[in-house]
PDB file of C-alpha atoms and ligand atoms in Angstrom:
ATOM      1  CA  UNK A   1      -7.033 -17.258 -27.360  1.00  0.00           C
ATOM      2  CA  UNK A   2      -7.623 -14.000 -25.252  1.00  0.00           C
ATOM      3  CA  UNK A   3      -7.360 -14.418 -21.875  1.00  0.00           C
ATOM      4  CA  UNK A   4      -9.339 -12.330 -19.545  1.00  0.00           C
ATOM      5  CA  UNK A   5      -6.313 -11.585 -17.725  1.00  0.00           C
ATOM      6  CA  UNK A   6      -4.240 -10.128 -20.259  1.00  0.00           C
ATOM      7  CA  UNK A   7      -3.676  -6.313 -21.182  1.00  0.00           C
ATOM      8  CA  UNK A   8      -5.392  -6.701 -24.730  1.00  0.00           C
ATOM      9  CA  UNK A   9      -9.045  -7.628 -22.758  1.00  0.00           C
ATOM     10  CA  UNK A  10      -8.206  -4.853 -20.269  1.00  0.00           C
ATOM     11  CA  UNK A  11      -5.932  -1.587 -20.300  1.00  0.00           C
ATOM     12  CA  UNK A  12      -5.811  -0.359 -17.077  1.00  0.00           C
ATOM     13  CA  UNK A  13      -4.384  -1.951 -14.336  1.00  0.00           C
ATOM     14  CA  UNK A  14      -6.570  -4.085 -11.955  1.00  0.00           C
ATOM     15  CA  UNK A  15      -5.946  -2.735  -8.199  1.00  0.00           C
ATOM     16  CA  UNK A  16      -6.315  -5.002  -5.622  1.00  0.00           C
ATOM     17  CA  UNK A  17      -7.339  -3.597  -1.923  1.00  0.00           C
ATOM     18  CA  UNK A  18      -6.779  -5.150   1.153  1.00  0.00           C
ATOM     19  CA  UNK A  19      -8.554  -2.265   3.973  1.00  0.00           C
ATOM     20  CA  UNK A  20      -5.777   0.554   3.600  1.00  0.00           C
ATOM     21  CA  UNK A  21      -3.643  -1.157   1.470  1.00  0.00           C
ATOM     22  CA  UNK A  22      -4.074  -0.817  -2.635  1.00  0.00           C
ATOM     23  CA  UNK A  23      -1.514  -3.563  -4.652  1.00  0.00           C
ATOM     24  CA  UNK A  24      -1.353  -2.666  -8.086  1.00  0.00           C
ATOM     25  CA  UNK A  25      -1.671   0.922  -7.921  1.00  0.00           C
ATOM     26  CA  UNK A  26       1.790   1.980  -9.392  1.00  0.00           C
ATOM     27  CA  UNK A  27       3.436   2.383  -5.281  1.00  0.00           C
ATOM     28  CA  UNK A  28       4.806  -0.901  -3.945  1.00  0.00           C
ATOM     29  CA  UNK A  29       3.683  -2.666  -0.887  1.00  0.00           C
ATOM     30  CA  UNK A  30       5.689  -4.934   1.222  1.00  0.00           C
ATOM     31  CA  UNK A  31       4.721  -8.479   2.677  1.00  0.00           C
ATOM     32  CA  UNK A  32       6.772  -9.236   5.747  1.00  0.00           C
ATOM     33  CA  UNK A  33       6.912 -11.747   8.269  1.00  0.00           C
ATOM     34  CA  UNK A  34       8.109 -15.478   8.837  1.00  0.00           C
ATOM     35  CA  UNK A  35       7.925 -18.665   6.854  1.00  0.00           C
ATOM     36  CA  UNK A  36       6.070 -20.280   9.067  1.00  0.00           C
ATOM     37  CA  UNK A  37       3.906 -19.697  12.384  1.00  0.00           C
ATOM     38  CA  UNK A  38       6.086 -22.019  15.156  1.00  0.00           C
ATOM     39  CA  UNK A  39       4.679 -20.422  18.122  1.00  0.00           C
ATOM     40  CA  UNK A  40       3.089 -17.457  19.526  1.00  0.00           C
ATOM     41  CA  UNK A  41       5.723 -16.063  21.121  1.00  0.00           C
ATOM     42  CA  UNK A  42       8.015 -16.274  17.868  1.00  0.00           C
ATOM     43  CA  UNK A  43       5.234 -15.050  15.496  1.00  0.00           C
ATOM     44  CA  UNK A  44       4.146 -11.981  17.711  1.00  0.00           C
ATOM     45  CA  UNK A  45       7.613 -11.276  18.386  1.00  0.00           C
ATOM     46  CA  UNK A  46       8.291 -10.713  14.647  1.00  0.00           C
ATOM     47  CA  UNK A  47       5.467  -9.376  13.950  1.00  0.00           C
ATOM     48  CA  UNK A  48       5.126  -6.678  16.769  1.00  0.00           C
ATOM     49  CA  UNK A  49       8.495  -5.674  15.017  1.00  0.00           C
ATOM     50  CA  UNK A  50       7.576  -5.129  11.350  1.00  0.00           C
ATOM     51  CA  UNK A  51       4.614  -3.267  12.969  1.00  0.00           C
ATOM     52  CA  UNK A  52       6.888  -0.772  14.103  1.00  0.00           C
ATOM     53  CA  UNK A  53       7.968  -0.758  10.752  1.00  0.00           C
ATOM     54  CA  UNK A  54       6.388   0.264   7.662  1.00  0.00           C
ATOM     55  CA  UNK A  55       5.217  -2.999   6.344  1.00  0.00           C
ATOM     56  CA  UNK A  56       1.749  -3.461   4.969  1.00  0.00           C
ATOM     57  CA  UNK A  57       0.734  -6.827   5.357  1.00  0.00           C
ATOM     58  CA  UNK A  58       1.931  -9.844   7.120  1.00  0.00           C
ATOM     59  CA  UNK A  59       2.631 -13.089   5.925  1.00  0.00           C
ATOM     60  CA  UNK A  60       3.234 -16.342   7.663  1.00  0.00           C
ATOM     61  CA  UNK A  61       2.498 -20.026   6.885  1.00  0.00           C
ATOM     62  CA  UNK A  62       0.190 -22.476   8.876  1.00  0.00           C
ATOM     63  CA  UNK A  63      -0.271 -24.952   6.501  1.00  0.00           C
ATOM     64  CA  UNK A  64       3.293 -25.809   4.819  1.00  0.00           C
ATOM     65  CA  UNK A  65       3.679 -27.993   2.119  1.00  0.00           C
ATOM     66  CA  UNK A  66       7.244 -29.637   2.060  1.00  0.00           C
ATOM     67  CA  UNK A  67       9.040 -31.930  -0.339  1.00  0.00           C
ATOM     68  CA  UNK A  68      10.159 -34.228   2.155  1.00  0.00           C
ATOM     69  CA  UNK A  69       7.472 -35.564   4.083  1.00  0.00           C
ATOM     70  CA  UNK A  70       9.855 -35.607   6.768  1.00  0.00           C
ATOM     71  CA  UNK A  71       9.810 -31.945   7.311  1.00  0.00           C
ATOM     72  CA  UNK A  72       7.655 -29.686  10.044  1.00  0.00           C
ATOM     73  CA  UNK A  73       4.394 -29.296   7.700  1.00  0.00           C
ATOM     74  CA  UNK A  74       3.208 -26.473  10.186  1.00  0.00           C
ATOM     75  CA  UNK A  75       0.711 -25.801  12.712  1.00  0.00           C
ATOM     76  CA  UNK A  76      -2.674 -26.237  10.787  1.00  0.00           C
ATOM     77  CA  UNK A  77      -5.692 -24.347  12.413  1.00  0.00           C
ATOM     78  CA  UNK A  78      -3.775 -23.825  15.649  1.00  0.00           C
ATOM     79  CA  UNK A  79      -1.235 -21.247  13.697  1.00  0.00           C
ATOM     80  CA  UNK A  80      -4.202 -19.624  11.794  1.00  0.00           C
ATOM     81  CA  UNK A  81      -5.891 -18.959  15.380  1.00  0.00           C
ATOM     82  CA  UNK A  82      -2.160 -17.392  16.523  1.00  0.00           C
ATOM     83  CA  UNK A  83      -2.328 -15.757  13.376  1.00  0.00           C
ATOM     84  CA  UNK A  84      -5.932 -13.874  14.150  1.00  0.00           C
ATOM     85  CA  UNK A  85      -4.850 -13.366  17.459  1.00  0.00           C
ATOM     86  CA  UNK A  86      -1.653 -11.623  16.712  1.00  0.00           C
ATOM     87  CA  UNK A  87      -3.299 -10.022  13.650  1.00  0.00           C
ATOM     88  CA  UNK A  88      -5.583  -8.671  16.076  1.00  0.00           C
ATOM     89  CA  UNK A  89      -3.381  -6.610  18.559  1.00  0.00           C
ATOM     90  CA  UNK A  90      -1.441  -5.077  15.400  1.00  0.00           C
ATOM     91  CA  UNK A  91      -4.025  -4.633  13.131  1.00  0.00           C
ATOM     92  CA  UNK A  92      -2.249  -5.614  10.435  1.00  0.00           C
ATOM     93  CA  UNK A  93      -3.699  -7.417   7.183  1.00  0.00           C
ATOM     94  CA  UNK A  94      -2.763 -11.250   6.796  1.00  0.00           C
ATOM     95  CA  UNK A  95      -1.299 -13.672   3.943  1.00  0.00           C
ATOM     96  CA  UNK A  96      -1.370 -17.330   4.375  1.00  0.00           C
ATOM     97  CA  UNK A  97      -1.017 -20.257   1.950  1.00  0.00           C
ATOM     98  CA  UNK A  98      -4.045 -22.837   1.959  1.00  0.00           C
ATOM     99  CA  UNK A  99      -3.438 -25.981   0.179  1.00  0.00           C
ATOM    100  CA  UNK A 100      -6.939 -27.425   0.148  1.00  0.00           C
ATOM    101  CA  UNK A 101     -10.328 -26.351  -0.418  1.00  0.00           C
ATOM    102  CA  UNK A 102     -11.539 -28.235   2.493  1.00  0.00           C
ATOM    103  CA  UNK A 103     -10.091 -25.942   4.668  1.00  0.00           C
ATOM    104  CA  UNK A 104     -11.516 -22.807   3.613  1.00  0.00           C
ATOM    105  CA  UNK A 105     -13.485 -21.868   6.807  1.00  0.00           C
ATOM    106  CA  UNK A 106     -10.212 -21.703   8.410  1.00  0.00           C
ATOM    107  CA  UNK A 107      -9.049 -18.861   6.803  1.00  0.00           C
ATOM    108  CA  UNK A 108     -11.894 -16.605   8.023  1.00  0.00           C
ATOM    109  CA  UNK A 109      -9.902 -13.956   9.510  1.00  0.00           C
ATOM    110  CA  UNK A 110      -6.938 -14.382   6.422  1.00  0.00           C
ATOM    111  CA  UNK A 111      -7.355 -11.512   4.210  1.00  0.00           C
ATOM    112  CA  UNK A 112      -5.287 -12.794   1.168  1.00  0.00           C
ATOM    113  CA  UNK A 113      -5.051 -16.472   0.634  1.00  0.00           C
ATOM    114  CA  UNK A 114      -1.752 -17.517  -1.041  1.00  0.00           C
ATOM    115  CA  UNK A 115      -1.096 -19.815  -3.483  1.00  0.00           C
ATOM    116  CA  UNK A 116       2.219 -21.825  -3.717  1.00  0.00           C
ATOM    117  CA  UNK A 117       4.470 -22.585  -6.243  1.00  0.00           C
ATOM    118  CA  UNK A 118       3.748 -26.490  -5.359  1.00  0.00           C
ATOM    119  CA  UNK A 119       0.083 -25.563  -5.890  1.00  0.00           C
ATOM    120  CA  UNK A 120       0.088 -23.346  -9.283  1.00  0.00           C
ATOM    121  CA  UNK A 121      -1.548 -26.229 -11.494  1.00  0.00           C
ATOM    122  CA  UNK A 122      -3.870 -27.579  -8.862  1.00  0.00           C
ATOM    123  CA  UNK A 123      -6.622 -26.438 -10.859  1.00  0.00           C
ATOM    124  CA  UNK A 124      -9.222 -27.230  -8.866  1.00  0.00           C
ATOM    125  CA  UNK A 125      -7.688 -25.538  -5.825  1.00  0.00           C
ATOM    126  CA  UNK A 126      -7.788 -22.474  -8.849  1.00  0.00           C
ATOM    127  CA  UNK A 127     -11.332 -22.702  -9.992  1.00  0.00           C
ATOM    128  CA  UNK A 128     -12.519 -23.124  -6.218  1.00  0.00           C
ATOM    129  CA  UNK A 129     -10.820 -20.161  -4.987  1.00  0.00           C
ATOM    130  CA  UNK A 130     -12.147 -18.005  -7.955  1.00  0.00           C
ATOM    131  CA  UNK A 131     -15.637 -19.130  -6.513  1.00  0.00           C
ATOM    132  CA  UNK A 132     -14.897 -17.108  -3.427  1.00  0.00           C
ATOM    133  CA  UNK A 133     -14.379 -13.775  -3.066  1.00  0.00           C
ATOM    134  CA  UNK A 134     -10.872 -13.382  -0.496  1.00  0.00           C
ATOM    135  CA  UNK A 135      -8.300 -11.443  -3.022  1.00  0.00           C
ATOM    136  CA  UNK A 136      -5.899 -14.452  -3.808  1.00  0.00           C
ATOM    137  CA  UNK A 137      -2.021 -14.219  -4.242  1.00  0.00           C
ATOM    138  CA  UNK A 138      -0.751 -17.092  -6.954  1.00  0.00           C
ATOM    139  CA  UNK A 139       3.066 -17.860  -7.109  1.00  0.00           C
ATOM    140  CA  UNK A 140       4.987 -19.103 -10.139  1.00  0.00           C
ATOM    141  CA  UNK A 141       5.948 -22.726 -10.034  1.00  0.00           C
ATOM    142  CA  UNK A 142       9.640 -23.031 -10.215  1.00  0.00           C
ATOM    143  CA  UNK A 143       9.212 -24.898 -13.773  1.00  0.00           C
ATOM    144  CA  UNK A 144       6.655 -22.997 -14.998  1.00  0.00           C
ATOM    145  CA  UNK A 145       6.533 -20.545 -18.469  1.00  0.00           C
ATOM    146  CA  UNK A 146       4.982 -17.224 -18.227  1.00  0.00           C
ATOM    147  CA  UNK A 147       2.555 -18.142 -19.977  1.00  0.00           C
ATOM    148  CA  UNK A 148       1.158 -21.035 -17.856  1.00  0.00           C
ATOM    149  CA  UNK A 149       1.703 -18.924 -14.932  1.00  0.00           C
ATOM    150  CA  UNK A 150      -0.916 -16.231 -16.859  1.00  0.00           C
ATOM    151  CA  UNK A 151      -3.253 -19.792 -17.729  1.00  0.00           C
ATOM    152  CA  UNK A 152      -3.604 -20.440 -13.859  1.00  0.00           C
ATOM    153  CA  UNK A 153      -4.825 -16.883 -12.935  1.00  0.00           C
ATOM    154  CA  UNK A 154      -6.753 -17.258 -15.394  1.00  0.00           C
ATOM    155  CA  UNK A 155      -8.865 -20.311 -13.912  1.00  0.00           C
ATOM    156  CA  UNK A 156      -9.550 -18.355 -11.461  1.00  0.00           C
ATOM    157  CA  UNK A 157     -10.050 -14.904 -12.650  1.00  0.00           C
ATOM    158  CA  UNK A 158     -12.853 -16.550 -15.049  1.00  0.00           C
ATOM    159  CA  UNK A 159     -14.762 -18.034 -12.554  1.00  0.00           C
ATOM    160  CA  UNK A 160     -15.310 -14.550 -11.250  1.00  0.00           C
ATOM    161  CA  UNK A 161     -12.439 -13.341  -8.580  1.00  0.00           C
ATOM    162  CA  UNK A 162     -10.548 -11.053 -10.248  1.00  0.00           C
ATOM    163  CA  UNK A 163      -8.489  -9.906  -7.096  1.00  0.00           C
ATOM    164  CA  UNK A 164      -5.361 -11.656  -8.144  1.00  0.00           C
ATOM    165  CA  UNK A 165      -1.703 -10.669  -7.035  1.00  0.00           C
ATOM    166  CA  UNK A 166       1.207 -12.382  -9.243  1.00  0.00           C
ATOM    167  CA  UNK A 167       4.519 -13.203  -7.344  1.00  0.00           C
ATOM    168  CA  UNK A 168       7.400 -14.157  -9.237  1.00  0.00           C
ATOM    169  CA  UNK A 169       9.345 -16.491  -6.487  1.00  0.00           C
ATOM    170  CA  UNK A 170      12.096 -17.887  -8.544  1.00  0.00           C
ATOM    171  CA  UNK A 171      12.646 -20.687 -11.463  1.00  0.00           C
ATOM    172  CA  UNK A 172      14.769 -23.720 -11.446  1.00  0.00           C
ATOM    173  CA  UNK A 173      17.854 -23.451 -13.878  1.00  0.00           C
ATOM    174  CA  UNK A 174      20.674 -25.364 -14.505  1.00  0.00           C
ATOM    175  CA  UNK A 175      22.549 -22.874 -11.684  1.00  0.00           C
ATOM    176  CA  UNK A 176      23.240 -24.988  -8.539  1.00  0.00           C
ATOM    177  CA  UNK A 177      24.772 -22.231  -6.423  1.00  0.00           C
ATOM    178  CA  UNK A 178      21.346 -20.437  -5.054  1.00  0.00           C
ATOM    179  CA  UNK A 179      18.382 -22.801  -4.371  1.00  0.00           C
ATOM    180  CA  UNK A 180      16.604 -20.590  -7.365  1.00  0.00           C
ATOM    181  CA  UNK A 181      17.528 -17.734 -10.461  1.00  0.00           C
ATOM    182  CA  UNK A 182      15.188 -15.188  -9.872  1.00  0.00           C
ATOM    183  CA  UNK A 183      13.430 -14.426 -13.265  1.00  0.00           C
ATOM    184  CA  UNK A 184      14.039 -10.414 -13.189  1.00  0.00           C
ATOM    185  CA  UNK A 185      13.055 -10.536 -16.829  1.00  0.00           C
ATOM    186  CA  UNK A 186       9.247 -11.992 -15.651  1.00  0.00           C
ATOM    187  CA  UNK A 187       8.327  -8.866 -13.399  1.00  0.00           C
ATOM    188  CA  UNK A 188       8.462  -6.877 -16.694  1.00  0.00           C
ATOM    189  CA  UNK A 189       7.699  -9.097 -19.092  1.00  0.00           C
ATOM    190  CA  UNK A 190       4.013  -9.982 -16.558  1.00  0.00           C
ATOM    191  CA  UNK A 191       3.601  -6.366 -16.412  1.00  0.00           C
ATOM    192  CA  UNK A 192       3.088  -5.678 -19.778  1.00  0.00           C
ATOM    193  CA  UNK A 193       0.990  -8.854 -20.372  1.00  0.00           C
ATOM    194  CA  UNK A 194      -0.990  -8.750 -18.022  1.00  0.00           C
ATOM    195  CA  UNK A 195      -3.543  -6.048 -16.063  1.00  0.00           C
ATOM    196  CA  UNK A 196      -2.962  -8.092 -12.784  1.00  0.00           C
ATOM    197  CA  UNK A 197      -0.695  -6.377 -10.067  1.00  0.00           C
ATOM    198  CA  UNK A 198       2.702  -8.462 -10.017  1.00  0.00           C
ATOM    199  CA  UNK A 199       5.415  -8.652  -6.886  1.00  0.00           C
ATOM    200  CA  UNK A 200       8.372 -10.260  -6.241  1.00  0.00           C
ATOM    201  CA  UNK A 201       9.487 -12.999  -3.872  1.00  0.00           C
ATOM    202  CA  UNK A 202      13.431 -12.472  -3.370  1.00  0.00           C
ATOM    203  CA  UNK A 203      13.668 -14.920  -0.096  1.00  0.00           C
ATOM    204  CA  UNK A 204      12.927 -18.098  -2.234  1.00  0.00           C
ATOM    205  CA  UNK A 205      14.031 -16.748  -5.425  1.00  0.00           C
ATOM    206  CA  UNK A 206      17.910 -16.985  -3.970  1.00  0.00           C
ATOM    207  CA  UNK A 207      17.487 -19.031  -0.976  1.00  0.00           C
ATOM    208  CA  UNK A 208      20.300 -17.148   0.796  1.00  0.00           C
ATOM    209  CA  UNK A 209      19.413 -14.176   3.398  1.00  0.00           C
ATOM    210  CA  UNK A 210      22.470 -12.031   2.049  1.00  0.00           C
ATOM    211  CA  UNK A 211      21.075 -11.815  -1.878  1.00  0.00           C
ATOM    212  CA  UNK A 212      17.850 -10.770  -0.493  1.00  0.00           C
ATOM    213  CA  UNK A 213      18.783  -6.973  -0.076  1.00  0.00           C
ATOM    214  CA  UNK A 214      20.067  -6.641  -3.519  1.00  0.00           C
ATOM    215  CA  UNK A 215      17.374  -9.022  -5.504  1.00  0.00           C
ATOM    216  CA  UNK A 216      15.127  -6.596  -3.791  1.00  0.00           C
ATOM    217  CA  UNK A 217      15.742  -3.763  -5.355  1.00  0.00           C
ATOM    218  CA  UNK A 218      15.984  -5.291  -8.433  1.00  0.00           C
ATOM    219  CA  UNK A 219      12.781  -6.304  -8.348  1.00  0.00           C
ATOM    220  CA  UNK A 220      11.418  -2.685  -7.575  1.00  0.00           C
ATOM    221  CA  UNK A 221      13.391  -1.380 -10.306  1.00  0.00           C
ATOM    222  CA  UNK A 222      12.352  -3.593 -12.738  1.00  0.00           C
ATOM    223  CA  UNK A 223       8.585  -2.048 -11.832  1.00  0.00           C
ATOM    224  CA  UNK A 224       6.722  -4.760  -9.259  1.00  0.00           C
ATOM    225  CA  UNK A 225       4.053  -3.562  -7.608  1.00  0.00           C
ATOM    226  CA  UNK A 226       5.355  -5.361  -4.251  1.00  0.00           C
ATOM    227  CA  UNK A 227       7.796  -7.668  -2.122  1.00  0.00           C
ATOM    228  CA  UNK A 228       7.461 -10.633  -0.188  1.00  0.00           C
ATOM    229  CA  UNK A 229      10.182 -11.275   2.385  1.00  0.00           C
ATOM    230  CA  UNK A 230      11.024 -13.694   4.845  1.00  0.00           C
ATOM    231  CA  UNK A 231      11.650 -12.554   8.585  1.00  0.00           C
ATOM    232  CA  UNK A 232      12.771 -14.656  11.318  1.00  0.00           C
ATOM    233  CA  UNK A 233      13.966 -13.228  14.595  1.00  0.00           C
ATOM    234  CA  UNK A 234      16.303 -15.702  15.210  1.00  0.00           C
ATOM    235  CA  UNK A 235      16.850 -17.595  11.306  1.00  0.00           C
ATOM    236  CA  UNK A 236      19.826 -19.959  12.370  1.00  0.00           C
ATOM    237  CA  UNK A 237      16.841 -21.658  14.504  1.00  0.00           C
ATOM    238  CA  UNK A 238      13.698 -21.514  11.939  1.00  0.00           C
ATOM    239  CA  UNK A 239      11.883 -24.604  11.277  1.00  0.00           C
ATOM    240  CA  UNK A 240      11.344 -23.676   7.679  1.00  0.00           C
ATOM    241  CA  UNK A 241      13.640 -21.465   5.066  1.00  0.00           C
ATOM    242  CA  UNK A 242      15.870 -19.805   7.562  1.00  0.00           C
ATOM    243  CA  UNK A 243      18.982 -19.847   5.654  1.00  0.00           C
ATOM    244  CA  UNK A 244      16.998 -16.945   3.458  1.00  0.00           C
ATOM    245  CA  UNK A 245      15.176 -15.649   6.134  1.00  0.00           C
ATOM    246  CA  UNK A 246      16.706 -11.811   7.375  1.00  0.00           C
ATOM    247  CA  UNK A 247      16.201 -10.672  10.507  1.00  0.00           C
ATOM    248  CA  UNK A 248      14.076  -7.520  11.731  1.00  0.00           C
ATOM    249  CA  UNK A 249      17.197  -5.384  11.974  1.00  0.00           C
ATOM    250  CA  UNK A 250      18.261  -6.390   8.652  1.00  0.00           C
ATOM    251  CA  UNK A 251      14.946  -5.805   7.361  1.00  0.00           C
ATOM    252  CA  UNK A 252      14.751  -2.358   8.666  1.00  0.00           C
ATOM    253  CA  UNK A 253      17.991  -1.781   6.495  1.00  0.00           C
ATOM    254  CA  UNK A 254      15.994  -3.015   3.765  1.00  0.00           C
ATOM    255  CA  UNK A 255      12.717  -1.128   4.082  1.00  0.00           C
ATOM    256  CA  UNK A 256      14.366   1.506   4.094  1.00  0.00           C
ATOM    257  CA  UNK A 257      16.814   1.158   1.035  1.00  0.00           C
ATOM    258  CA  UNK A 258      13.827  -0.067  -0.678  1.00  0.00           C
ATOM    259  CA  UNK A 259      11.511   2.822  -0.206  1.00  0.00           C
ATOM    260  CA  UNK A 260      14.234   5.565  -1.496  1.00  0.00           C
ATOM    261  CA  UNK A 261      14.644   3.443  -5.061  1.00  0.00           C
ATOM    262  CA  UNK A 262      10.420   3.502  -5.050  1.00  0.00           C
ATOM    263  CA  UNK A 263      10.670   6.897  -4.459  1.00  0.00           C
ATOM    264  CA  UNK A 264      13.985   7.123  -7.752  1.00  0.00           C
ATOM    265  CA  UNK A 265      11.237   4.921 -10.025  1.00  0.00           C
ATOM    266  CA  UNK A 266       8.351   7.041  -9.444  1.00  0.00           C
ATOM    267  CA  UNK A 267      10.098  10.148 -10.336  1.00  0.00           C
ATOM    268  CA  UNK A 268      11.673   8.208 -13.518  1.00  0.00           C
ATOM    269  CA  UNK A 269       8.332   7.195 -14.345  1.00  0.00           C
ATOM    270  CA  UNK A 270       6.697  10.474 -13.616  1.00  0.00           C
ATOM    271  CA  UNK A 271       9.217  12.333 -16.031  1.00  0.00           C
ATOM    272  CA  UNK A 272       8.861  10.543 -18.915  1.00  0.00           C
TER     273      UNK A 272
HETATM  274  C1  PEP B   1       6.313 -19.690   1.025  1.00  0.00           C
HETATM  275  O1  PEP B   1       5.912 -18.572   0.625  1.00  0.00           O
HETATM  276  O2  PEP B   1       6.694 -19.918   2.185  1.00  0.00           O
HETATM  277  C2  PEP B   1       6.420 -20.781   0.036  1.00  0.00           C
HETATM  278  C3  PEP B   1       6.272 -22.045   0.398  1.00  0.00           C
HETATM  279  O3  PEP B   1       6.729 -20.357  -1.189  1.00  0.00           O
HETATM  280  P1  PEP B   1       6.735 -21.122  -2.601  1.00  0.00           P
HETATM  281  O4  PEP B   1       5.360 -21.683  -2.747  1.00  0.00           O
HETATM  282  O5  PEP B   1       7.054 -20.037  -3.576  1.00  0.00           O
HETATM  283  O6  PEP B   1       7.808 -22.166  -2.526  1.00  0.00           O
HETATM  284 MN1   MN B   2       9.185 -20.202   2.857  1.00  0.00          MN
END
């Protein structure tokens, strides 16, 4: 069957636009910011630095759902209100990953909500968010085909929000030495299936802050239309992912290396 979000229903790529920010549009944006929301302090800290920087939209996690049920889960509404707060002295647009339906309201001031990898067959979680209208960002399960991944956007796209963002995050293969392979092979391979814009997540797609640089810009040369990245000022001390968490000054290096090979692709792609 034809899916709705497929490149044979629709040509031309489907932009999505968060205020100044356009994902999809053939220039990459980058998500930035911490795991998880632990304090104030520690999530305007991080933030006030990416500010500085050139990111477009910041991410961080309030509601955190963790294999062991052990493990800090997050800081529920409390971290969404930091997250407003701080969102409102930078002005930057927010990502944040809601896990339940029943929390909706809470995301009022969230601009994209995210979808986890946990959460990429919950498909009533999918048909309820295509009921709203907040532009949603959907990550690949770790065990998931491509083509399942393209069957859960499409629960959603088909109940009528067609703002979707793709993020390739990583698979699980037989390779025990980084906590995920990152599919490099999917960022293409979505991009010509599908009309939806597609980025890559290169902090849980290795698991290891030094493979983050380089998975990076493999990711923008294989043609996403963005990056997600994990910041923490201080990652030896994170409460959640900071062994692939990078700090600000190694994210600088980053943004930076990153922009020149967007800048190499678009004049490939412009010459041929
Ligand atoms: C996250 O973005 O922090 C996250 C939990 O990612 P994933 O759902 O891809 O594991
Ligand atoms: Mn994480």
């Amino acid at each position: 069957m034809r899916l709705l979000v497929s490149r044979d229903y629709k040509k031309d790529d489907t932009v999505v636009k968060i205020g100044n920010v356009s994902i999809g549009d053939g220039s990459l944006s980058i998500i930035a910011g911490p795991c998880t929301i632990e304090s104030f302090d520690q999530l305007n800290d991080v933030a006030s630095g990416l500010a500085k920087m050139n990111v477009d939209i910041l991410r961080a996690g309030a509601f955190k759902p963790r294999t062991s049920s052990y493990s800090f889960q997050g800081m529920g509404a409390e971290g969404l209100e930091m997250l407003s707060e701080v969102k409102s002295r930078l002005g930057l647009p927010t990502v944040s990953e809601i896990v339940d339906i029943a929390d909706l309201s809470l995301f009022n001031d969230v601009d994209i909500l995210q979808v986890g990898a946990k959460n990429m067959q919950n498909y009533s979680l999918l048909k309820a968010l295509g009921m709203q209208e907040k532009p949603v960002l959907l990550k690949r399960g770790w065990s998931n085909t491509i083509d399942e991944f393209l069957e859960s956007a499409e629960y959603i796209y088909r109940e009528g929000n067609h703002n979707i963002i793709l993020c390739e995050r990583g698979i699980r293969t037989f390779e025990p030495s980084a906590r995920n392979s990152f599919d490099i092979n999917a960022i293409p391979l979505l991009k010509k299936k599908t009309h939806l814009p597609v980025i890559g997540d290169p902090s849980h797609g290795t698991g290891i802050s030094e493979l983050v640089m380089p998975v990076s810009l493999a990711i923008v040369a294989a043609g996403a239309d963005g990056l997600m990245i994990e910041v923490h000022e201080n990652p030896e001390c994170a409460l959640c992912d900071g062994r692939q968490s990078i700090t600000l000054k190694e994210y600088e290096i980053l943004e930076n290396r990153v922009k020149l090979y967007e800048k190499i692709r678009n004049f490939d792609n412009s010459s041929i």
